[in-house]
Short mmCIF file of C-alpha atoms in Angstrom, two decimals:
data_model
loop_
_atom_site.label_atom_id
_atom_site.label_comp_id
_atom_site.label_asym_id
_atom_site.label_seq_id
_atom_site.Cartn_x
_atom_site.Cartn_y
_atom_site.Cartn_z
CA MET Q 1 116.48 85.57 65.71
CA SER Q 2 113.97 82.48 66.01
CA ASN Q 3 111.35 81.88 68.50
CA LYS Q 4 113.37 79.42 70.44
CA ASP Q 5 115.93 81.88 71.35
CA ARG Q 6 112.83 84.07 72.96
CA LEU Q 7 111.24 83.52 76.23
CA SER Q 8 107.34 84.19 76.75
CA THR Q 9 106.82 86.56 78.63
CA GLY Q 10 103.62 85.14 79.79
CA VAL Q 11 101.67 87.87 78.43
CA PRO Q 12 100.58 86.73 75.30
CA GLY Q 13 99.88 89.92 73.78
CA ILE Q 14 103.18 91.70 74.84
CA ASP Q 15 104.63 88.08 73.57
CA SER Q 16 103.00 89.32 69.87
CA ILE Q 17 104.62 93.01 70.89
CA LEU Q 18 108.02 91.21 70.90
CA LYS Q 19 107.69 89.83 67.96
CA GLY Q 20 108.05 86.16 70.36
CA GLY Q 21 109.17 86.85 73.22
CA ILE Q 22 112.83 88.04 75.46
CA PRO Q 23 115.16 87.33 73.95
CA LYS Q 24 117.12 84.61 75.96
CA GLY Q 25 119.92 85.75 78.02
CA PHE Q 26 118.93 89.78 77.58
CA THR Q 27 119.04 92.05 80.81
CA VAL Q 28 115.27 94.23 80.07
CA ALA Q 29 114.51 97.44 82.19
CA VAL Q 30 110.38 97.11 83.01
CA VAL Q 31 109.74 101.03 84.24
CA GLY Q 32 106.97 102.93 85.34
CA GLU Q 33 105.12 104.42 88.10
CA PRO Q 34 103.63 102.58 90.94
CA GLY Q 35 100.41 101.00 89.95
CA THR Q 36 100.87 100.52 86.57
CA GLY Q 37 101.81 96.30 86.41
CA LYS Q 38 105.04 96.36 86.81
CA THR Q 39 105.20 93.24 89.48
CA ILE Q 40 102.50 92.05 88.28
CA PHE Q 41 104.09 91.31 84.63
CA SER Q 42 106.97 90.28 86.58
CA LEU Q 43 105.02 87.42 87.93
CA HIS Q 44 103.65 86.51 84.51
CA PHE Q 45 107.27 85.71 83.98
CA ILE Q 46 108.70 84.37 86.51
CA ASN Q 47 104.89 81.76 85.97
CA ALA Q 48 106.23 80.96 82.16
CA GLY Q 49 109.56 80.05 83.16
CA LEU Q 50 108.03 77.62 85.85
CA ALA Q 51 105.46 76.59 83.28
CA ASN Q 52 108.19 75.30 80.92
CA GLY Q 53 110.37 73.50 83.39
CA GLU Q 54 112.67 76.55 83.66
CA LYS Q 55 114.31 77.76 87.27
CA ALA Q 56 114.07 81.06 88.33
CA ILE Q 57 114.49 83.65 91.27
CA TYR Q 58 112.47 86.18 92.40
CA VAL Q 59 113.67 89.29 94.42
CA THR Q 60 110.80 91.37 96.39
CA THR Q 61 112.29 94.58 97.68
CA GLU Q 62 109.16 96.83 98.52
CA GLU Q 63 106.43 93.42 99.61
CA SER Q 64 107.24 90.69 101.64
CA ARG Q 65 107.74 86.80 100.35
CA ALA Q 66 104.33 86.03 101.58
CA SER Q 67 102.83 88.72 99.80
CA ILE Q 68 104.68 87.76 96.55
CA ILE Q 69 103.00 84.15 96.86
CA LYS Q 70 99.84 85.31 97.59
CA GLN Q 71 99.46 87.63 94.69
CA ALA Q 72 100.68 85.01 92.43
CA SER Q 73 98.04 82.63 93.91
CA SER Q 74 95.28 84.99 93.60
CA LEU Q 75 96.28 84.87 89.58
CA GLY Q 76 96.24 80.85 89.16
CA MET Q 77 99.81 80.76 90.05
CA ASN Q 78 101.16 78.15 92.61
CA PHE Q 79 105.00 79.50 93.61
CA LEU Q 80 104.29 78.19 96.90
CA ASP Q 81 104.63 74.32 94.94
CA ALA Q 82 107.55 75.75 92.74
CA ILE Q 83 109.37 76.89 95.95
CA ASN Q 84 108.93 73.39 97.39
CA ARG Q 85 110.30 71.56 94.36
CA GLY Q 86 113.25 72.95 94.24
CA ASP Q 87 112.16 75.06 91.28
CA LEU Q 88 112.09 78.95 92.71
CA VAL Q 89 113.86 80.88 95.34
CA ILE Q 90 112.32 84.47 96.78
CA ILE Q 91 114.39 86.28 98.19
CA ASP Q 92 112.69 88.64 100.23
CA ALA Q 93 114.39 91.99 100.84
CA LEU Q 94 111.75 93.91 102.74
CA MET Q 95 111.34 91.84 105.70
CA GLY Q 96 115.06 91.11 106.75
CA GLU Q 97 113.90 88.07 108.84
CA ARG Q 98 116.68 85.99 110.95
CA GLY Q 99 117.04 82.88 110.24
CA ASP Q 100 115.63 82.74 106.59
CA ALA Q 101 118.53 81.60 104.64
CA TRP Q 102 116.71 83.76 100.95
CA SER Q 103 116.15 87.73 103.19
CA LEU Q 104 118.59 89.96 102.42
CA ARG Q 105 119.27 92.32 106.07
CA GLU Q 106 120.41 95.58 104.45
CA LEU Q 107 119.33 96.93 100.81
CA ASP Q 108 123.27 96.21 99.93
CA VAL Q 109 124.06 95.49 95.74
CA GLU Q 110 127.27 93.13 96.91
CA GLU Q 111 124.83 91.21 99.14
CA LEU Q 112 122.29 91.19 96.57
CA VAL Q 113 124.20 89.55 93.79
CA ASN Q 114 126.20 86.99 96.38
CA MET Q 115 122.28 85.89 97.21
CA VAL Q 116 121.42 85.67 93.91
CA ILE Q 117 124.04 83.86 92.92
CA GLU Q 118 124.04 81.23 96.32
CA ALA Q 119 120.69 80.70 94.73
CA LYS Q 120 121.27 80.02 91.41
CA LYS Q 121 123.84 77.10 93.01
CA TYR Q 122 121.05 76.00 94.69
CA LEU Q 123 118.76 75.58 91.89
CA GLY Q 124 121.55 74.04 89.72
CA HIS Q 125 122.94 73.72 86.78
CA GLY Q 126 120.67 75.68 83.23
CA HIS Q 127 118.66 78.86 82.41
CA THR Q 128 117.63 81.08 85.28
CA ARG Q 129 114.51 83.14 84.88
CA LEU Q 130 115.60 86.26 87.34
CA VAL Q 131 112.98 89.28 88.54
CA ILE Q 132 114.30 92.17 90.80
CA ASP Q 133 111.64 93.96 91.41
CA SER Q 134 112.68 96.78 92.16
CA MET Q 135 116.14 98.49 91.56
CA SER Q 136 115.31 101.56 92.61
CA ALA Q 137 115.33 100.70 96.64
CA PHE Q 138 119.31 99.67 96.42
CA TRP Q 139 119.71 103.73 95.44
CA LEU Q 140 116.87 105.76 97.46
CA ASP Q 141 119.44 106.87 99.48
CA LYS Q 142 121.83 107.80 97.22
CA PRO Q 143 120.34 107.94 93.46
CA ALA Q 144 123.64 108.74 91.56
CA MET Q 145 124.79 105.52 91.85
CA ALA Q 146 122.08 103.71 90.29
CA ARG Q 147 124.18 103.72 86.77
CA LYS Q 148 127.06 101.87 88.80
CA TYR Q 149 124.45 99.61 90.86
CA SER Q 150 122.77 98.27 87.79
CA TYR Q 151 125.97 98.16 85.76
CA HIS Q 152 127.51 95.33 88.29
CA VAL Q 153 124.22 93.55 88.69
CA LYS Q 154 124.45 93.38 84.52
CA ARG Q 155 128.01 92.42 84.77
CA VAL Q 156 128.45 89.85 87.51
CA LEU Q 157 125.38 88.60 86.41
CA SER Q 158 125.37 87.79 83.41
CA ARG Q 159 128.04 84.95 83.84
CA TRP Q 160 125.18 82.81 85.11
CA ASP Q 161 122.81 82.21 82.66
CA PHE Q 162 120.34 84.53 83.56
CA THR Q 163 117.22 86.11 82.07
CA THR Q 164 117.12 89.18 83.63
CA ILE Q 165 113.87 91.79 84.50
CA LEU Q 166 114.79 94.51 86.34
CA THR Q 167 111.82 96.97 87.55
CA SER Q 168 112.53 100.02 88.33
CA GLN Q 169 109.52 102.91 89.31
CA TYR Q 170 109.47 106.64 89.45
CA ALA Q 171 106.96 109.23 90.72
CA VAL Q 172 106.37 112.32 88.61
CA THR Q 173 105.66 114.25 91.81
CA THR Q 174 109.61 114.19 92.77
CA SER Q 175 112.50 115.50 91.17
CA LEU Q 176 113.94 111.71 91.63
CA GLY Q 177 114.17 109.77 88.34
CA PHE Q 178 113.00 106.48 87.55
CA GLY Q 179 116.35 105.02 87.31
CA PHE Q 180 118.32 106.29 84.20
CA GLY Q 181 120.82 103.56 85.63
CA VAL Q 182 118.78 100.39 84.85
CA GLU Q 183 117.89 101.95 81.31
CA HIS Q 184 120.74 103.06 80.34
CA VAL Q 185 122.57 99.20 80.98
CA ALA Q 186 119.48 97.19 79.67
CA ASP Q 187 119.47 95.27 76.44
CA GLY Q 188 115.27 96.27 76.01
CA ILE Q 189 112.99 98.53 78.32
CA ILE Q 190 109.53 98.02 78.79
CA ARG Q 191 107.70 101.32 79.92
CA PHE Q 192 104.20 101.08 81.75
CA ARG Q 193 101.93 103.64 82.01
CA LYS Q 194 98.55 105.10 83.58
CA SER Q 195 96.41 108.07 82.64
CA ILE Q 196 92.97 109.31 83.40
CA VAL Q 197 91.43 108.81 80.06
CA GLY Q 198 87.56 110.08 79.57
CA GLY Q 199 86.96 110.27 83.74
CA PHE Q 200 88.51 106.52 84.01
CA LEU Q 201 92.06 105.41 84.88
CA LYS Q 202 94.04 103.25 81.93
CA ARG Q 203 97.18 101.58 81.32
CA PHE Q 204 99.15 101.51 79.02
CA VAL Q 205 102.17 99.71 77.41
CA ILE Q 206 105.19 100.46 75.34
CA VAL Q 207 108.66 99.05 73.92
CA GLU Q 208 111.11 101.67 73.52
CA LYS Q 209 113.88 99.53 73.06
CA MET Q 210 114.70 95.86 72.06
CA ARG Q 211 118.06 95.46 71.19
CA GLN Q 212 118.91 92.33 68.10
CA THR Q 213 114.77 92.04 67.42
CA ASP Q 214 112.32 93.90 65.63
CA HIS Q 215 109.37 95.13 67.96
CA ASP Q 216 105.79 97.31 67.83
CA LYS Q 217 106.82 100.81 68.08
CA ARG Q 218 102.67 101.47 69.08
CA VAL Q 219 101.30 102.53 72.07
CA PHE Q 220 98.75 99.32 73.72
CA GLU Q 221 96.25 99.88 76.26
CA ILE Q 222 96.83 96.90 79.00
CA ASP Q 223 94.63 96.20 82.14
CA ILE Q 224 94.64 94.11 85.32
CA VAL Q 225 91.72 90.88 85.12
CA ASP Q 226 90.85 90.11 88.52
CA GLY Q 227 91.92 85.88 88.69
CA LYS Q 228 93.60 86.49 85.23
CA GLY Q 229 96.35 89.59 85.88
CA MET Q 230 97.57 91.30 82.26
CA VAL Q 231 95.94 91.39 79.53
CA VAL Q 232 96.48 93.78 76.41
CA ILE Q 233 93.43 95.05 75.15
CA GLY Q 234 95.08 96.24 71.68
CA PRO Q 235 97.00 99.46 70.12
CA SER Q 236 96.06 102.75 71.53
CA THR Q 237 95.05 106.17 69.69
CA LEU Q 238 97.43 107.79 72.05
CA SER Q 239 100.93 108.56 70.75
CA ARG Q 240 104.51 107.69 72.54
CA GLY Q 241 104.16 111.26 73.34
CA ASP Q 242 101.32 111.58 74.71
CA LEU Q 243 102.68 108.82 77.07
CA ALA Q 244 106.41 110.90 77.38
CA LEU Q 245 107.28 112.71 80.91
CA PRO Q 246 106.45 116.60 80.55
CA MET Q 247 109.58 118.16 79.51
CA SER Q 248 109.44 120.18 82.73
CA VAL Q 249 109.55 116.89 84.81
CA ILE Q 250 112.57 115.06 82.58
CA ARG Q 251 114.64 118.87 83.40
CA LYS Q 252 114.42 118.28 86.94
CA ILE Q 253 115.04 114.99 86.48
CA ILE Q 254 118.10 115.64 84.79
CA GLU Q 255 118.97 119.10 86.99
CA ALA Q 256 118.22 116.59 90.07
CA GLU Q 257 121.06 113.87 88.46
CA LEU Q 258 123.83 115.71 87.23
CA LYS Q 259 123.91 117.63 90.92
CA LYS Q 260 124.22 114.02 92.59
CA GLU Q 261 126.53 113.35 89.93
CA ILE Q 262 128.84 116.22 90.99
CA GLU Q 263 128.17 116.25 94.59
CA LEU Q 264 129.19 112.48 94.52
CA GLU Q 265 132.86 112.92 92.38
CA GLY Q 266 133.06 115.97 94.64
CA GLY Q 267 133.12 113.41 97.89
CA GLU Q 268 135.07 110.81 96.11
CA GLU Q 269 137.81 113.68 95.55
CA LEU Q 270 137.63 114.02 98.93
CA GLU Q 271 138.04 110.91 100.11
CA GLU Q 272 140.94 110.42 97.82
#
């Protein structure tokens, strides 16, 4: 696959890890704990597209549209200009403001997909970058539906010439997983982690999967720099195993997922 078929993530070091960038048309899961850099990475991805003359859609479920615009601005990214030019739509799925054409009233996957398609029609023909940050918000009250919802989003939107980032987060303090649904349907998985090393908070990234392309298999240390955003410092001495979730947590996650699947199936049988 040539570099012309790849899209820059906007983070040069991650482009290098990916041997040139994300393959065009892919759906990539960007996963990790809160505060690991998923949103900042997503902003870079959108901005790189805008800088290249592409259209973009950003769905925000955990911050307001104003907050996303402000964060982008702090990194030297002018999302407001892009919105005014008709190159960017930010769908606000948090505030649910009446009279706002690009605001979701409730966290409903069908409504999400329909609004993304309407935004694509508004932006016009051609390839569009899409970020949904985060997918986790759509199944907080029904986690067993994670895979079904994720598959639906990918299946429907794959017809509309998108390259998509779906973020999903998890907290190791709960039994709830980090969106197995997103990881199952994704063409690629980029995992962000954070850890206290030598008394300092450090952040890491590893590309766990990227179909149809080679990629660096090592763990890389990253940093979030004021005014600049995400930078890759270099390969870490930590191993993939060091960044893996503890087996006890994985076991709890799997048990919780299985229990919810059984409960869901039982509920569907009762409905029939």
